[in-house]
PDB file of C-alpha atoms in Angstrom:
ATOM      1  CA  UNK V   1      50.789 161.359-129.478  1.00  0.00           C
ATOM      2  CA  UNK V   2      54.149 163.070-129.925  1.00  0.00           C
ATOM      3  CA  UNK V   3      56.080 159.835-129.361  1.00  0.00           C
ATOM      4  CA  UNK V   4      53.841 158.043-131.888  1.00  0.00           C
ATOM      5  CA  UNK V   5      54.781 160.581-134.563  1.00  0.00           C
ATOM      6  CA  UNK V   6      58.473 160.313-133.596  1.00  0.00           C
ATOM      7  CA  UNK V   7      58.404 156.515-133.793  1.00  0.00           C
ATOM      8  CA  UNK V   8      56.734 156.567-137.205  1.00  0.00           C
ATOM      9  CA  UNK V   9      59.257 159.087-138.527  1.00  0.00           C
ATOM     10  CA  UNK V  10      62.131 156.852-137.348  1.00  0.00           C
ATOM     11  CA  UNK V  11      60.564 153.827-139.074  1.00  0.00           C
ATOM     12  CA  UNK V  12      61.687 155.165-142.440  1.00  0.00           C
ATOM     13  CA  UNK V  13      65.307 155.045-141.261  1.00  0.00           C
ATOM     14  CA  UNK V  14      65.282 151.238-141.490  1.00  0.00           C
ATOM     15  CA  UNK V  15      66.470 149.857-144.829  1.00  0.00           C
ATOM     16  CA  UNK V  16      67.018 146.367-146.205  1.00  0.00           C
ATOM     17  CA  UNK V  17      70.767 146.664-146.581  1.00  0.00           C
ATOM     18  CA  UNK V  18      71.863 143.204-147.718  1.00  0.00           C
ATOM     19  CA  UNK V  19      70.310 139.870-148.644  1.00  0.00           C
ATOM     20  CA  UNK V  20      72.051 136.497-148.728  1.00  0.00           C
ATOM     21  CA  UNK V  21      69.935 134.192-150.859  1.00  0.00           C
ATOM     22  CA  UNK V  22      70.783 130.827-152.346  1.00  0.00           C
ATOM     23  CA  UNK V  23      73.796 130.391-150.072  1.00  0.00           C
ATOM     24  CA  UNK V  24      76.333 127.750-151.101  1.00  0.00           C
ATOM     25  CA  UNK V  25      75.216 124.186-150.517  1.00  0.00           C
ATOM     26  CA  UNK V  26      72.680 121.762-151.883  1.00  0.00           C
ATOM     27  CA  UNK V  27      68.982 122.469-151.644  1.00  0.00           C
ATOM     28  CA  UNK V  28      67.561 121.300-148.313  1.00  0.00           C
ATOM     29  CA  UNK V  29      70.980 120.338-146.963  1.00  0.00           C
ATOM     30  CA  UNK V  30      72.440 121.696-143.743  1.00  0.00           C
ATOM     31  CA  UNK V  31      74.999 123.293-143.681  1.00  0.00           C
ATOM     32  CA  UNK V  32      74.520 125.718-146.494  1.00  0.00           C
ATOM     33  CA  UNK V  33      71.612 126.622-148.691  1.00  0.00           C
ATOM     34  CA  UNK V  34      68.619 128.045-146.782  1.00  0.00           C
ATOM     35  CA  UNK V  35      70.192 127.504-143.356  1.00  0.00           C
ATOM     36  CA  UNK V  36      72.680 130.297-144.101  1.00  0.00           C
ATOM     37  CA  UNK V  37      70.369 132.795-145.782  1.00  0.00           C
ATOM     38  CA  UNK V  38      69.734 136.124-144.110  1.00  0.00           C
ATOM     39  CA  UNK V  39      68.234 139.569-144.546  1.00  0.00           C
ATOM     40  CA  UNK V  40      70.204 142.461-143.052  1.00  0.00           C
ATOM     41  CA  UNK V  41      68.496 145.616-141.812  1.00  0.00           C
ATOM     42  CA  UNK V  42      70.338 148.898-141.202  1.00  0.00           C
ATOM     43  CA  UNK V  43      69.115 151.784-139.066  1.00  0.00           C
ATOM     44  CA  UNK V  44      70.365 154.872-140.936  1.00  0.00           C
ATOM     45  CA  UNK V  45      68.831 157.240-138.405  1.00  0.00           C
ATOM     46  CA  UNK V  46      69.891 158.905-135.175  1.00  0.00           C
ATOM     47  CA  UNK V  47      67.308 157.168-132.980  1.00  0.00           C
ATOM     48  CA  UNK V  48      66.749 153.526-132.044  1.00  0.00           C
ATOM     49  CA  UNK V  49      63.841 151.796-133.818  1.00  0.00           C
ATOM     50  CA  UNK V  50      61.828 148.861-132.485  1.00  0.00           C
ATOM     51  CA  UNK V  51      60.995 146.471-135.352  1.00  0.00           C
ATOM     52  CA  UNK V  52      59.037 144.074-133.131  1.00  0.00           C
ATOM     53  CA  UNK V  53      55.743 143.263-134.816  1.00  0.00           C
ATOM     54  CA  UNK V  54      56.989 144.364-138.225  1.00  0.00           C
ATOM     55  CA  UNK V  55      56.598 142.026-141.200  1.00  0.00           C
ATOM     56  CA  UNK V  56      58.526 141.041-144.285  1.00  0.00           C
ATOM     57  CA  UNK V  57      57.388 139.295-147.430  1.00  0.00           C
ATOM     58  CA  UNK V  58      59.007 138.009-150.593  1.00  0.00           C
ATOM     59  CA  UNK V  59      55.923 139.211-152.463  1.00  0.00           C
ATOM     60  CA  UNK V  60      54.515 135.806-153.326  1.00  0.00           C
ATOM     61  CA  UNK V  61      51.268 134.136-152.382  1.00  0.00           C
ATOM     62  CA  UNK V  62      52.550 132.806-149.038  1.00  0.00           C
ATOM     63  CA  UNK V  63      51.753 136.025-147.177  1.00  0.00           C
ATOM     64  CA  UNK V  64      53.929 137.904-144.716  1.00  0.00           C
ATOM     65  CA  UNK V  65      56.253 136.829-141.909  1.00  0.00           C
ATOM     66  CA  UNK V  66      56.118 138.658-138.580  1.00  0.00           C
ATOM     67  CA  UNK V  67      59.541 139.632-137.246  1.00  0.00           C
ATOM     68  CA  UNK V  68      60.469 138.665-133.703  1.00  0.00           C
ATOM     69  CA  UNK V  69      63.627 138.746-131.632  1.00  0.00           C
ATOM     70  CA  UNK V  70      65.858 135.685-131.352  1.00  0.00           C
ATOM     71  CA  UNK V  71      65.617 134.356-127.819  1.00  0.00           C
ATOM     72  CA  UNK V  72      68.029 131.570-126.835  1.00  0.00           C
ATOM     73  CA  UNK V  73      65.936 130.755-123.757  1.00  0.00           C
ATOM     74  CA  UNK V  74      63.290 129.342-126.115  1.00  0.00           C
ATOM     75  CA  UNK V  75      64.283 125.858-127.276  1.00  0.00           C
ATOM     76  CA  UNK V  76      62.747 126.417-130.710  1.00  0.00           C
ATOM     77  CA  UNK V  77      65.075 129.387-131.308  1.00  0.00           C
ATOM     78  CA  UNK V  78      68.312 127.529-130.643  1.00  0.00           C
ATOM     79  CA  UNK V  79      71.743 128.700-129.529  1.00  0.00           C
ATOM     80  CA  UNK V  80      74.035 130.862-131.630  1.00  0.00           C
ATOM     81  CA  UNK V  81      77.779 130.318-131.416  1.00  0.00           C
ATOM     82  CA  UNK V  82      78.624 133.978-132.127  1.00  0.00           C
ATOM     83  CA  UNK V  83      78.625 135.463-128.618  1.00  0.00           C
ATOM     84  CA  UNK V  84      79.202 139.061-129.762  1.00  0.00           C
ATOM     85  CA  UNK V  85      75.649 139.418-131.092  1.00  0.00           C
ATOM     86  CA  UNK V  86      72.472 140.367-129.258  1.00  0.00           C
ATOM     87  CA  UNK V  87      70.450 137.166-129.397  1.00  0.00           C
ATOM     88  CA  UNK V  88      69.729 136.291-125.810  1.00  0.00           C
ATOM     89  CA  UNK V  89      66.673 138.280-124.843  1.00  0.00           C
ATOM     90  CA  UNK V  90      64.452 138.536-127.871  1.00  0.00           C
ATOM     91  CA  UNK V  91      65.578 142.138-128.474  1.00  0.00           C
ATOM     92  CA  UNK V  92      63.950 143.841-131.486  1.00  0.00           C
ATOM     93  CA  UNK V  93      65.353 147.353-131.035  1.00  0.00           C
ATOM     94  CA  UNK V  94      67.926 148.370-133.656  1.00  0.00           C
ATOM     95  CA  UNK V  95      70.147 151.152-132.283  1.00  0.00           C
ATOM     96  CA  UNK V  96      70.932 154.279-134.303  1.00  0.00           C
ATOM     97  CA  UNK V  97      73.473 153.324-136.962  1.00  0.00           C
ATOM     98  CA  UNK V  98      73.106 149.667-135.955  1.00  0.00           C
ATOM     99  CA  UNK V  99      72.432 146.457-137.824  1.00  0.00           C
ATOM    100  CA  UNK V 100      70.053 143.545-137.438  1.00  0.00           C
ATOM    101  CA  UNK V 101      69.917 140.274-139.338  1.00  0.00           C
ATOM    102  CA  UNK V 102      66.875 138.089-139.859  1.00  0.00           C
ATOM    103  CA  UNK V 103      67.935 134.433-139.848  1.00  0.00           C
ATOM    104  CA  UNK V 104      66.162 131.176-140.649  1.00  0.00           C
ATOM    105  CA  UNK V 105      65.712 128.960-137.618  1.00  0.00           C
ATOM    106  CA  UNK V 106      67.895 126.370-139.413  1.00  0.00           C
ATOM    107  CA  UNK V 107      70.910 128.611-138.755  1.00  0.00           C
ATOM    108  CA  UNK V 108      70.992 127.549-135.099  1.00  0.00           C
ATOM    109  CA  UNK V 109      71.339 123.843-135.853  1.00  0.00           C
ATOM    110  CA  UNK V 110      74.895 123.875-134.489  1.00  0.00           C
ATOM    111  CA  UNK V 111      75.214 120.089-134.656  1.00  0.00           C
ATOM    112  CA  UNK V 112      74.843 120.207-138.440  1.00  0.00           C
ATOM    113  CA  UNK V 113      75.618 123.813-139.356  1.00  0.00           C
ATOM    114  CA  UNK V 114      78.903 125.584-138.553  1.00  0.00           C
ATOM    115  CA  UNK V 115      77.184 129.016-138.411  1.00  0.00           C
ATOM    116  CA  UNK V 116      79.677 130.593-140.808  1.00  0.00           C
ATOM    117  CA  UNK V 117      78.978 134.283-140.260  1.00  0.00           C
ATOM    118  CA  UNK V 118      80.829 136.493-137.801  1.00  0.00           C
ATOM    119  CA  UNK V 119      78.376 139.329-137.328  1.00  0.00           C
ATOM    120  CA  UNK V 120      79.707 142.619-135.911  1.00  0.00           C
ATOM    121  CA  UNK V 121      79.444 143.025-132.127  1.00  0.00           C
ATOM    122  CA  UNK V 122      76.051 144.340-131.101  1.00  0.00           C
ATOM    123  CA  UNK V 123      74.220 143.055-134.190  1.00  0.00           C
ATOM    124  CA  UNK V 124      70.599 142.391-133.296  1.00  0.00           C
ATOM    125  CA  UNK V 125      69.520 138.875-134.289  1.00  0.00           C
ATOM    126  CA  UNK V 126      65.935 138.529-135.472  1.00  0.00           C
ATOM    127  CA  UNK V 127      63.891 135.705-136.925  1.00  0.00           C
ATOM    128  CA  UNK V 128      60.538 135.250-138.578  1.00  0.00           C
ATOM    129  CA  UNK V 129      57.909 134.307-135.995  1.00  0.00           C
ATOM    130  CA  UNK V 130      57.442 130.938-137.722  1.00  0.00           C
ATOM    131  CA  UNK V 131      61.227 130.436-137.998  1.00  0.00           C
ATOM    132  CA  UNK V 132      61.269 130.417-141.813  1.00  0.00           C
ATOM    133  CA  UNK V 133      62.381 133.195-144.126  1.00  0.00           C
ATOM    134  CA  UNK V 134      59.654 133.690-146.734  1.00  0.00           C
ATOM    135  CA  UNK V 135      57.706 130.854-148.335  1.00  0.00           C
ATOM    136  CA  UNK V 136      59.181 127.477-147.477  1.00  0.00           C
ATOM    137  CA  UNK V 137      62.018 129.164-145.626  1.00  0.00           C
ATOM    138  CA  UNK V 138      64.053 129.768-148.746  1.00  0.00           C
ATOM    139  CA  UNK V 139      64.959 133.027-150.463  1.00  0.00           C
ATOM    140  CA  UNK V 140      65.434 133.193-154.206  1.00  0.00           C
ATOM    141  CA  UNK V 141      67.610 135.626-156.124  1.00  0.00           C
ATOM    142  CA  UNK V 142      64.451 136.654-157.968  1.00  0.00           C
ATOM    143  CA  UNK V 143      62.481 137.411-154.769  1.00  0.00           C
ATOM    144  CA  UNK V 144      61.430 140.997-154.171  1.00  0.00           C
ATOM    145  CA  UNK V 145      61.367 141.818-150.468  1.00  0.00           C
ATOM    146  CA  UNK V 146      58.968 144.271-148.853  1.00  0.00           C
ATOM    147  CA  UNK V 147      59.368 145.421-145.238  1.00  0.00           C
ATOM    148  CA  UNK V 148      56.245 146.621-143.393  1.00  0.00           C
ATOM    149  CA  UNK V 149      55.962 148.381-140.041  1.00  0.00           C
ATOM    150  CA  UNK V 150      53.435 147.274-137.422  1.00  0.00           C
ATOM    151  CA  UNK V 151      50.659 149.355-139.025  1.00  0.00           C
ATOM    152  CA  UNK V 152      51.286 147.698-142.430  1.00  0.00           C
ATOM    153  CA  UNK V 153      52.968 150.756-143.939  1.00  0.00           C
ATOM    154  CA  UNK V 154      55.651 149.925-146.502  1.00  0.00           C
ATOM    155  CA  UNK V 155      59.013 150.934-145.036  1.00  0.00           C
ATOM    156  CA  UNK V 156      61.485 149.629-147.591  1.00  0.00           C
ATOM    157  CA  UNK V 157      61.818 147.266-150.545  1.00  0.00           C
ATOM    158  CA  UNK V 158      64.698 145.228-151.936  1.00  0.00           C
ATOM    159  CA  UNK V 159      64.705 144.176-155.567  1.00  0.00           C
ATOM    160  CA  UNK V 160      61.812 145.110-157.793  1.00  0.00           C
ATOM    161  CA  UNK V 161      58.547 144.651-155.922  1.00  0.00           C
ATOM    162  CA  UNK V 162      55.715 143.084-157.836  1.00  0.00           C
ATOM    163  CA  UNK V 163      52.971 145.675-158.250  1.00  0.00           C
ATOM    164  CA  UNK V 164      49.384 144.678-158.983  1.00  0.00           C
ATOM    165  CA  UNK V 165      48.119 145.544-162.465  1.00  0.00           C
ATOM    166  CA  UNK V 166      45.930 148.618-162.655  1.00  0.00           C
ATOM    167  CA  UNK V 167      42.229 147.852-162.885  1.00  0.00           C
TER     168      UNK V 167
END
């Protein structure tokens, strides 16, 4: 019970720190565009936080995307060329003061995409369980992002979340 309370308290230390939407390039073309979009998470706390099983949504009708760790041993996840990041084991634990990025599965198409980002050493690489960021795998500059923990509690928002009208 004590560890459950500690884990929940640490959940609030995770913030959506940066969003790359509408990256340079033509719509649907790799490289660029949605293949290079990402959502960056920052752990502002003093304890590691496991975001496995958390969800993120762009607040539209397409629902939520479960967050999972990038695992290069799974063919569908693909290989990343940046060897300084943590993307080999499906890790979902963001260390204290550490970063994680959620990438579209298109990012790993190394034959067609140069993977332009040089993430800091130790960055945890995550992906949506279905491989696509938000609806259709494409972020918009007008999207509001909402991050949920595994019990569906709202942890953080980015942009102005759409709130249902009062009834």
